[in-house]
XYZ file of C-alpha atoms in Angstrom:
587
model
C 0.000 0.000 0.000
C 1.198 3.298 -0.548
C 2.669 5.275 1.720
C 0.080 8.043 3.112
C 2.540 10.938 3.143
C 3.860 10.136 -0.753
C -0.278 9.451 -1.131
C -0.636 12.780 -0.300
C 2.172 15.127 -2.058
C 0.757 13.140 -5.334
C -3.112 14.348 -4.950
C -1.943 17.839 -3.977
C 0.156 18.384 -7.094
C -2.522 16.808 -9.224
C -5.624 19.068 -8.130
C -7.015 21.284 -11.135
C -8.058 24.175 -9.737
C -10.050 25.108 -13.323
C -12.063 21.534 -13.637
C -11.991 17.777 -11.999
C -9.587 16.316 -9.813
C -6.938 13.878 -12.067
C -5.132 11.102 -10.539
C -2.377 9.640 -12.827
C 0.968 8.290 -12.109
C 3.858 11.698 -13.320
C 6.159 11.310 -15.603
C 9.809 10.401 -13.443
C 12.892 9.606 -14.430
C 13.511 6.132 -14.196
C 15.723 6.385 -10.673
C 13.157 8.301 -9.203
C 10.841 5.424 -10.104
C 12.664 2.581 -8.073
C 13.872 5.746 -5.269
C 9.336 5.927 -4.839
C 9.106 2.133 -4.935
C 11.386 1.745 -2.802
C 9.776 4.116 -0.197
C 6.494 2.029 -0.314
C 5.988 -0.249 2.680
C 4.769 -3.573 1.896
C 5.620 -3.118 -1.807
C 7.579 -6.498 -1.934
C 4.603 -9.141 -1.137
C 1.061 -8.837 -0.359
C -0.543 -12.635 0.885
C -3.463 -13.814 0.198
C -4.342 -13.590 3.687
C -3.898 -10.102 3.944
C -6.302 -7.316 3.693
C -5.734 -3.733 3.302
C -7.166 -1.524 5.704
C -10.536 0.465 4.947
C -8.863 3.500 6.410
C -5.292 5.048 6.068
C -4.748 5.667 9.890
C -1.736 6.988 9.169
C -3.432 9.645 6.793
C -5.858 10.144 9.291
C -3.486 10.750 12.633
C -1.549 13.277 10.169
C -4.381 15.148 9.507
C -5.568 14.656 13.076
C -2.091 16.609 14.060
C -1.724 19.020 11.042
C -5.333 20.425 10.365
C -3.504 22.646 7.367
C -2.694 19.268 5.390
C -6.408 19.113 4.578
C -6.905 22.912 3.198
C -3.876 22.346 0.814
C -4.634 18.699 -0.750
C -8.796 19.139 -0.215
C -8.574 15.353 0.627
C -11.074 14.536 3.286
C -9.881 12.315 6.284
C -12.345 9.186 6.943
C -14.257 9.635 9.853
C -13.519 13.562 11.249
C -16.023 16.264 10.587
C -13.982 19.067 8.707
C -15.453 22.381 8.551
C -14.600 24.495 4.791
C -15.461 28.425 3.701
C -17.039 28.853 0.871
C -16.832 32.444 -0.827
C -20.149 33.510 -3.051
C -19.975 32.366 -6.729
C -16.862 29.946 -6.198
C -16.967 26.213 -6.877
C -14.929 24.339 -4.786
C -13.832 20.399 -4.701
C -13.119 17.959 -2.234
C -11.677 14.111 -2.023
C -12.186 11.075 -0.408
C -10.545 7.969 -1.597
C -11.500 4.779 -1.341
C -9.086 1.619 -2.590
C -11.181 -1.366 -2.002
C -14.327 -2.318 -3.755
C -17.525 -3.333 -1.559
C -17.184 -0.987 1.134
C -19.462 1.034 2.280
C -19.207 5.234 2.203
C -21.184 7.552 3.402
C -21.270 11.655 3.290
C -23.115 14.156 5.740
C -22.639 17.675 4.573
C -24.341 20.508 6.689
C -24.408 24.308 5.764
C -23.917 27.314 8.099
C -26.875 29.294 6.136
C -30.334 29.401 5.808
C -29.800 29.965 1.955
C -29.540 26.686 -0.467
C -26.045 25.632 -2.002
C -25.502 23.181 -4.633
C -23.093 20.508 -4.543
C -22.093 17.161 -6.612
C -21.187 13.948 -5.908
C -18.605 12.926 -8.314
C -16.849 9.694 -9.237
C -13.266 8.721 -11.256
C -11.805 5.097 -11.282
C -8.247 5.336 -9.271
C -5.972 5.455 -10.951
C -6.817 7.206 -13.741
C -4.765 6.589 -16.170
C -7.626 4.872 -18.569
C -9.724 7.722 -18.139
C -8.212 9.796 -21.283
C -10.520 10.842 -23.708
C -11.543 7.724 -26.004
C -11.360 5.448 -23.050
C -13.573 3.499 -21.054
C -13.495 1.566 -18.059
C -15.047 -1.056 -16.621
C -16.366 0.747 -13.827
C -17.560 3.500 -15.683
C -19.863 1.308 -18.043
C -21.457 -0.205 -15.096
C -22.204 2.932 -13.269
C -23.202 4.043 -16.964
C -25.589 1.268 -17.509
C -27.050 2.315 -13.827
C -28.323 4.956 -14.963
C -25.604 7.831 -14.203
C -24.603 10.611 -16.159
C -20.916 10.706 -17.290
C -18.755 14.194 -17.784
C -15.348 15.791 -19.216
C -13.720 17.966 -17.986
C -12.170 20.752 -19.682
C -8.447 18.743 -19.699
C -10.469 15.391 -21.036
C -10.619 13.621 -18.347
C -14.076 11.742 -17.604
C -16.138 11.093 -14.439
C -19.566 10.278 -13.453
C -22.262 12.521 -11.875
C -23.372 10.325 -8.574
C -25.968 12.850 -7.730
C -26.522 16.659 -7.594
C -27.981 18.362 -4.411
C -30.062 21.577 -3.590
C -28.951 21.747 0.024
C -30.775 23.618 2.361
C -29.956 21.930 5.551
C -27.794 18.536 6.484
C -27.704 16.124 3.878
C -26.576 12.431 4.381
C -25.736 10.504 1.307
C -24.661 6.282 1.689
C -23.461 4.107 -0.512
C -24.009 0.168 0.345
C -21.023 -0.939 -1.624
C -18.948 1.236 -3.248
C -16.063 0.840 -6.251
C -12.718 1.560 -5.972
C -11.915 5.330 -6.896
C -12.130 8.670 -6.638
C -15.014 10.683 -4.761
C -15.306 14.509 -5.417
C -17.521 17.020 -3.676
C -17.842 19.632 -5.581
C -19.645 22.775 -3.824
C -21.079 26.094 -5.332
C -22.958 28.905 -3.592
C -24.547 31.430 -5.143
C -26.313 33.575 -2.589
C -23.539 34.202 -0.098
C -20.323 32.934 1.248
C -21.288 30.547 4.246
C -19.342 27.691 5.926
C -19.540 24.072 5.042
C -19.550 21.125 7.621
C -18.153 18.219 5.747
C -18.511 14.746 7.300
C -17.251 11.204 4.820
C -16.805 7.460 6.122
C -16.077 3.962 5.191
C -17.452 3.110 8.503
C -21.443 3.512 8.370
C -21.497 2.740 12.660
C -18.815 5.564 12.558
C -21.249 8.719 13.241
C -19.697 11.004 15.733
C -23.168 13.475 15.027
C -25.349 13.017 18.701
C -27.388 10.232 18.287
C -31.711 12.439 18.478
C -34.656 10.240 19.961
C -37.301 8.769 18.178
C -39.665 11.595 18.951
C -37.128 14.633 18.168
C -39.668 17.335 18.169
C -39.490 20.634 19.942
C -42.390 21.157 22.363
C -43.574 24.709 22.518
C -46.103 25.592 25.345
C -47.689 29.482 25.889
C -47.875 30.482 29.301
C -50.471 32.364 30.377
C -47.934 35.386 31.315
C -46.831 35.104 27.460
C -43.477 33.464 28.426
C -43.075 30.182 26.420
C -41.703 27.178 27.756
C -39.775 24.707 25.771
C -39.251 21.078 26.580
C -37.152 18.134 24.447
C -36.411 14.448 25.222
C -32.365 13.533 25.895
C -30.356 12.708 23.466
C -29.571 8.860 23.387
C -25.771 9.940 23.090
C -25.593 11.471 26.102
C -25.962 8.007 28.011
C -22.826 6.921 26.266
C -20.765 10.341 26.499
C -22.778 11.882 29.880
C -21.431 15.173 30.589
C -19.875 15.667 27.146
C -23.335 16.153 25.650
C -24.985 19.539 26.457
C -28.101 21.849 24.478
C -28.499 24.775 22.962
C -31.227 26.765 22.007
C -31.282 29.095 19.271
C -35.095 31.499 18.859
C -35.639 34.184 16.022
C -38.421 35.787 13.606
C -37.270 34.355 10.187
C -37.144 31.178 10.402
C -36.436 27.804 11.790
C -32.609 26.887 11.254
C -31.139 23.597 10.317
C -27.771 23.485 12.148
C -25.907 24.751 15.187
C -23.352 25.884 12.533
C -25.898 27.943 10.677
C -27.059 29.502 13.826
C -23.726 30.108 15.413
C -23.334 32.048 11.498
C -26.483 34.178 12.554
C -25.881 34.817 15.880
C -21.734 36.297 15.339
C -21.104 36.187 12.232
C -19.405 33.765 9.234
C -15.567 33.424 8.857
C -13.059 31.310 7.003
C -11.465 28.566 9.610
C -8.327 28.292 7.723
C -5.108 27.557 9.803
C -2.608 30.299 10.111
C -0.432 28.033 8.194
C -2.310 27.013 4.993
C -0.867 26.786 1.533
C 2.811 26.739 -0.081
C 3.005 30.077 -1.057
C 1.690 30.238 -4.080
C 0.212 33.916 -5.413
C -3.249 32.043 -6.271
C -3.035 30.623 -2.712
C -2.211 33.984 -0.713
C -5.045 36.038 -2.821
C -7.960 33.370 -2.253
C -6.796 33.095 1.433
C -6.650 36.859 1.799
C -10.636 37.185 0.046
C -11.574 33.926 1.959
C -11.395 35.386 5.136
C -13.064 37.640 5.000
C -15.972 37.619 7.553
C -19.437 37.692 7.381
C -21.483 40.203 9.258
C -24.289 38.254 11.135
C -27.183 38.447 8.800
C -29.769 38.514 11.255
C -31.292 38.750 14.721
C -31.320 35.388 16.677
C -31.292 34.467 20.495
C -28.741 31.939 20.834
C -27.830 30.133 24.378
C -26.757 26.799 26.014
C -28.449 25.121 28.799
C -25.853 22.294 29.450
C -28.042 19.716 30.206
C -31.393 20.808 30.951
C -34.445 19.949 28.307
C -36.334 22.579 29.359
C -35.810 26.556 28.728
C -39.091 28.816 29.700
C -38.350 32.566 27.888
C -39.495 35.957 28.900
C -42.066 37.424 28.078
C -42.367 37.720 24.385
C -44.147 40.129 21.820
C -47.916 39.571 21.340
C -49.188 38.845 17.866
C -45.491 38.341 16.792
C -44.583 34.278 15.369
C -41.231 32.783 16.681
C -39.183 29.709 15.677
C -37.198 27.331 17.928
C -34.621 25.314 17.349
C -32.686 22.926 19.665
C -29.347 21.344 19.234
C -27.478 18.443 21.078
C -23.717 19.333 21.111
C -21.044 16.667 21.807
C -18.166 19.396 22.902
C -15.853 16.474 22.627
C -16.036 15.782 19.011
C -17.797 19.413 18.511
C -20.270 18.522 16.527
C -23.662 18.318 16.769
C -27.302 17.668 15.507
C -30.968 19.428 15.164
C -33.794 18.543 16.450
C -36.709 19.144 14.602
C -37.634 23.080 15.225
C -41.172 24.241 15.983
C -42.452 27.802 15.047
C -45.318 29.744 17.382
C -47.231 32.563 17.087
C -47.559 34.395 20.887
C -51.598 34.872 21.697
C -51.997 38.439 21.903
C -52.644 39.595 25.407
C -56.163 40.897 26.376
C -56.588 44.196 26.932
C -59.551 46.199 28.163
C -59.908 49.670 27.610
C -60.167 52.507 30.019
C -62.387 55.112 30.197
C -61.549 58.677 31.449
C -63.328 58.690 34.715
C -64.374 55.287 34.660
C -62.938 52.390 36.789
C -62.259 48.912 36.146
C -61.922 46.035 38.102
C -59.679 42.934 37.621
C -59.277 39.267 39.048
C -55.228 38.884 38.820
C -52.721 36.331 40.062
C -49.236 35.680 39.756
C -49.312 34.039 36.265
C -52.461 35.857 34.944
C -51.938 39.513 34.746
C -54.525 42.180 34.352
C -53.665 44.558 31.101
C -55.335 47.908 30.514
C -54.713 50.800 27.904
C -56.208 53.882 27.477
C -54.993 56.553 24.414
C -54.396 59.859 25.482
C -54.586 62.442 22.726
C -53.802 66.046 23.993
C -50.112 66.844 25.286
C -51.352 69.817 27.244
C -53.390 68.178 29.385
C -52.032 65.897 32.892
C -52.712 62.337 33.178
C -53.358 60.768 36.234
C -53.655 56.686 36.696
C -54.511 55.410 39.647
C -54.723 51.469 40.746
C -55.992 50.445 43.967
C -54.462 47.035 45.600
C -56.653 44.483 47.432
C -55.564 42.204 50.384
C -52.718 41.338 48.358
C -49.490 43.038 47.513
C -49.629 43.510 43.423
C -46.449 45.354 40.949
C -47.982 47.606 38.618
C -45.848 48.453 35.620
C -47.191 51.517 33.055
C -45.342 52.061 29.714
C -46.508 53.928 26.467
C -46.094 52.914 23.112
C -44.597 49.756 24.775
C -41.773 51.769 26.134
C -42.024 50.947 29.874
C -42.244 54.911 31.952
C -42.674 53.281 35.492
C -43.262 50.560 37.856
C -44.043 49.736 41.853
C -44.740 47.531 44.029
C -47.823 48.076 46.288
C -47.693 46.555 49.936
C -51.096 44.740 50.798
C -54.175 46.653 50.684
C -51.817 49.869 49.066
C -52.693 52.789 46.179
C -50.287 53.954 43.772
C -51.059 57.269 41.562
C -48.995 57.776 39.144
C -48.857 61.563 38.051
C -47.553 62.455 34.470
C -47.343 66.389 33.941
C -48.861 67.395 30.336
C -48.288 63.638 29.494
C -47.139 62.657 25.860
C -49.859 61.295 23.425
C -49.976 57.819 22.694
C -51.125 54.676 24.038
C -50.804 53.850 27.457
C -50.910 49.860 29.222
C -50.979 49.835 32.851
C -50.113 46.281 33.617
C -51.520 44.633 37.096
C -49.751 41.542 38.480
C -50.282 39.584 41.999
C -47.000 39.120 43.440
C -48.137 35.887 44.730
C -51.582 33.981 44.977
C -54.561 36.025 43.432
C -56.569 38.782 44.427
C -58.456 41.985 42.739
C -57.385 45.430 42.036
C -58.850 48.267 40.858
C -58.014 50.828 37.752
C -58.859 54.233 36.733
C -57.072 57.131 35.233
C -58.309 60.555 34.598
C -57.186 64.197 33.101
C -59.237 66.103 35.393
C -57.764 65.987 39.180
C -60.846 67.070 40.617
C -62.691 63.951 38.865
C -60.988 61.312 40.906
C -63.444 58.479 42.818
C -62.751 58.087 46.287
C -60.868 54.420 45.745
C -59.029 54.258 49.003
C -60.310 53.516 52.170
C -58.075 53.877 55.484
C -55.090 51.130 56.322
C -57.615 50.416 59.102
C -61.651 49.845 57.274
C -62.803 48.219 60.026
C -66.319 48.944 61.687
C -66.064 49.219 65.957
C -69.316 48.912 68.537
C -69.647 51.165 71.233
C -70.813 48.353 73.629
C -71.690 51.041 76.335
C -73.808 52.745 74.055
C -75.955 50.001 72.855
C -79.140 49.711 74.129
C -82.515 47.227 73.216
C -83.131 49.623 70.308
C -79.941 51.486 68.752
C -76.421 50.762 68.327
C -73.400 53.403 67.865
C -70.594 51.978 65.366
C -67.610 54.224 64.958
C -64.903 54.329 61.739
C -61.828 55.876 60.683
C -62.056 58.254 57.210
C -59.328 58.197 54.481
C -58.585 60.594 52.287
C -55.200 61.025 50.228
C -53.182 64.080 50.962
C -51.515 64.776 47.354
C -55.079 65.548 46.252
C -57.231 68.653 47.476
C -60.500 69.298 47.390
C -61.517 65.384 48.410
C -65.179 64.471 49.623
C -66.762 61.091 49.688
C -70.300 59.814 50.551
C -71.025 57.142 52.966
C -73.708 54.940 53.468
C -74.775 52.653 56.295
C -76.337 49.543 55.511
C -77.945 46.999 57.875
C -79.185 43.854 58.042
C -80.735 41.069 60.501
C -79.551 37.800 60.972
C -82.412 35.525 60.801
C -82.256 32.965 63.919
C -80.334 30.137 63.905
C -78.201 31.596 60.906
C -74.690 30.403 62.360
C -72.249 33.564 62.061
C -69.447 31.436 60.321
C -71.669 32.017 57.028
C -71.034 36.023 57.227
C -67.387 36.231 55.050
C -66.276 38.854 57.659
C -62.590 37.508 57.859
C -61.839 38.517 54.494
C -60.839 42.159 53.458
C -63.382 44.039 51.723
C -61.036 47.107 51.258
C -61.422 46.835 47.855
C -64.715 44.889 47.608
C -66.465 46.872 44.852
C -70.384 47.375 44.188
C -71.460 48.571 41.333
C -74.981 49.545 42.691
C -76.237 49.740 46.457
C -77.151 46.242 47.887
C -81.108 45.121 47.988
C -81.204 43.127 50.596
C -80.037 45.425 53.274
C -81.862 48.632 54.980
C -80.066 51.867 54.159
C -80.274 53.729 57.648
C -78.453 57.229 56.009
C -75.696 58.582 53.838
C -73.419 61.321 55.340
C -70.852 63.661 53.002
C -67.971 63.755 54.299
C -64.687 66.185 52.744
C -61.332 66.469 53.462
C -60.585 67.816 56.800
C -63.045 66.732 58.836
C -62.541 64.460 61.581
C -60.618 61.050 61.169
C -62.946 59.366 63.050
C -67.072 58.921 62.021
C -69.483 57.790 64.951
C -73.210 56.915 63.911
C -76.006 55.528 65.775
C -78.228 53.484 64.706
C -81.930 53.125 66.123
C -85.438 51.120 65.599
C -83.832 48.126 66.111
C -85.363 45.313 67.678
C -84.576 43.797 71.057
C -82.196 40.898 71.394
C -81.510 40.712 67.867
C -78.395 40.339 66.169
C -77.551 42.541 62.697
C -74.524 42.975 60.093
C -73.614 46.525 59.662
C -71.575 47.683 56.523
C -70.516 50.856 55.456
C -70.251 51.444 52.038
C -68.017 54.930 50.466
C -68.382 56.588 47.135
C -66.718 59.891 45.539
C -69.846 60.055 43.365
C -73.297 57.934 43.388
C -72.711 57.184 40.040
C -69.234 55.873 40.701
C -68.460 52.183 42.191
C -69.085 51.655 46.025
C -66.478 50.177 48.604
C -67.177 48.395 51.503
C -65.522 48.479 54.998
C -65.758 45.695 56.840
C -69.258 44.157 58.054
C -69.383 44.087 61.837
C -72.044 41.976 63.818
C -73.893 43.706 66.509
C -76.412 42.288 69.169
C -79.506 44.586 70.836
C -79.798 44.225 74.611
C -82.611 42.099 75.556
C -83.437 44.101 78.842
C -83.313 47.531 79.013
């Protein structure tokens, strides 16, 4: 067998950098003849026992140790992913050898671009001396009689057409049983210069791409917060290789993309790999290496990240209405290579949003995955804009932007109000955005351009209803309550009503809700099934403190009494809490 070093000084001196690849024996003087044959190992005496190995390992430790050997002969090394640049509108070729018949081969070739590039598969008899012009070979007539086209190049020499390939993502072609020769990729791209992953065996088990599961497809599922969750099933490979196998997860707008290669191209850019070292110094050499490497600007926006061994990834919050794609990829960082699962695509649910109206208020049910969105459009720059949201029993983060440019954002303590106060305010649209911090709870919003058209939302840190017991007789009771009113706004007033209602007998007090906080319990009319005793109107700076008493009551009887406060009659009502009271039964 030939020696791989003299293998490989004869292909490099033989490539045709204007058509195919030409393998034949140079002319040498007649020492230089027995000087090579002398050089060959194993030259003397082959038995019949023998057989040659499928794979030049010495070839393919060389090239193992000397990456630049590869970039100067183009011959591929069986069974290690090399990685090629290809510049736009140049054909390049490539060479894998094979010198037995009936083995098997096998190509994977994966671009670093969205865009297609074509490539052949080409085939000469080795050696080539019987493929001049006007003469056939054996092999050539039964790959002819197959079915396959035959060519010339522009020197005369002939070779057969294999198969020609639109490639738009990785591409594995395998041959059962292959004959003896000469293999050429040949590669064009028209579109753009991109990267080439190039992958060739005699070994078909010989794979070192991460093996995918059965079900490789990329599970996309919409949160209700619009954040999206992804989930994928482990790579087989990583039971074999364990920590050497690890995830990444690329996301853009465009498109769904084919290869880690191609999205590593989007997400920094696209560059020539060649060593520092490449070439003999030819002028041809130095001025395609110095246009070669040229790099690529990233061509587009993409999310790209690694999860090491996680197969789940939830995102932010995304863009409403807006579609996304997803693709995953398991990486083998000892090899460094890698494979795609199959990517998903999903458009994000646009959120719901109610509208506000000025001087109306709105109430919402929110929790901690289910926020509460509400926009209102304000329209003249000269005038202020007030919004105003009211927190109940729970603590909730309120977050206002306009024109989805976020202006400002708090957190409100339990049972808190926020105003938020924006001097001849900027047209536009405006989305005040209520969230629970945790658990659920309600919340009420309302904005406003007119200051003096504010409802009386708040209710004091303390809304709860207190009995004078020395004051209550057979036939009255006195109940006592603090007032709130907010200090950063003048010319407050409220109206508040008091409501009452008996207890039928043997109604068991444990069915009155009077544990919960009704802060921020909201009516939109008056109850029906309670008496109204009176409504008082009450303004800023009067007393803190409200006593009423309450008569024609019945002896021995037990009532609920709630208190109910308004800015306007024709606003919502709040409720304080309901307080149980019992009549004396002797007097």
């Amino acid at each position: 067998m030939e020696s791989s070093w003299i293998a490989l000084a004869l292909l490099h001196y033989v490539v045709d950098v204007h058509g195919i690849i030409s393998v034949h024996q140079p002319t040498l003087p007649p020492v230089g003849i027995f000087l090579l044959l002398a050089m060959l190992p194993g030259s003397g005496r082959v038995t019949s026992g023998q057989r040659l190995p499928s794979r030049d390992e010495e070839h393919y430790l060389y090239q193992l140790r000397h990456s630049e050997v590869f970039y100067d002969t183009r011959r591929l090394p069986d069974g290690r992913e090399m990685k090629i640049f290809l510049p736009r509108n140049d054909t390049q070729r490539f060479y894998f050898l094979i010198k037995e018949d009936g083995l098997p081969l096998s190509f994977t070739v994966t671009p670093c671009t969205r865009r297609p590039i074509q490539w052949r598969l080409l085939y000469q008899q080795y050696p080539t001396t019987g493929l001049r012009r006007g003469k056939r070979s054996g092999s050539d007539d039964e790959l002819l009689l197959q079915g396959y086209k035959a060519g010339i190049t522009n020197k005369g020499y002939r070779y057969i057409i294999l198969d020609t390939f639109l490639l738009g993502s990785r591409t594995k072609y395998t041959i059962g049983q292959t004959i003896s020769g000469l293999f050429t990729l040949e590669f064009t791209s028209t579109k753009c210069a991109t990267s080439l992953e190039i992958f060739g065996t005699s070994f078909l088990e010989n794979d070192p791409h991460p093996d995918l599961p059965r079900d490789s497809q990329v599970t996309v599922t919409q949160n209700p917060d619009r954040s999206l969750t992804l989930s994928w099933k482990r790579s087989p490979s990583e039971i074999q290789h364990g920590q050497n196998i690890e995830y990444c997860v690329a996301t853009n707008q465009v498109s769904n993309i084919a290869s880690q290669c191609a999205a590593l191209t989007y997400a920094r850019g696209d560059r020539s790999s060649l060593p520092p070292h490449v070439g003999f110094g030819f002028s041809w050499e130095k001025k395609y290496k110095n246009v070669s490497i040229l790099p690529e600007p990233p061509p587009g926006h993409i999310n790209y990240r690694c999860v090491g061994r996680k197969t789940t990834l939830t995102l932010g919050v995304l863009s409403s209405g807006n579609r996304y794609f997803f693709d995953v990829y398991a990486v083998d960082r000892r090899l460094n290579t890698s494979s795609a699962y199959t990517g998903r695509s999903m458009k994000v649910k646009a959120r719901r949003t109610k509208l506000l109206k000025d001087g109306k208020m709105r109430t919402t049910l929110v929790s901690e995955s289910l926020p509460g969105y509400y926009r209102l459009h304000h329209g003249d720059g000269s005038r202020d804009l007030l919004i105003l949201v009211d927190g109940c029993q729970k603590a909730i983060r309120v977050d206002v932007s306009r024109n989805g440019r976020l202006l400002n954002g708090s957190t409100i303590a339990d049972n808190g109000q926020v105003i938020f106060r924006y001097a001849k305010a900027k047209k536009g649209t405006y989305l005040v955005t209520v969230n629970a911090v945790s658990g659920r709870t309600t919340a009420n919003v309302w904005y406003t351009t007119d200051e003096y058209s504010l409802p009386n939302l708040w209710l004091p840190e303390n809304n709860k209803l207190y009995v004078d017991a020395n004051k209550t007789t057979c036939h009255s009771v006195t109940i006592s309550w603090a007032i709130g009113f907010k200090q950063q706004l003048q010319q407050q007033q409220q109206q508040q009503c008091i409501y009452i209602r008996k207890i039928p007998e043997g109604d068991p007090y444990k069915q009155l809700d009077l544990s919960d906080d009704k802060r921020c319990a909201v009516r939109r009319r008056l109850p029906k099934n309670e008496r109204k005793v009176r409504c008082v109107q009450l303004h800023a700076g009067h007393v803190s403190v409200h006593r009423e008493t309450i008569g024609e009551l019945r002896a021995n009887t037990a009532y609920a009494v709630t208190v109910y406060a308004t800015r306007h009659s024709s606003y919502p009502w709040l409720s304080y809490q309901t307080v149980l009271v019992n009549t004396k039964d002797n007097c």
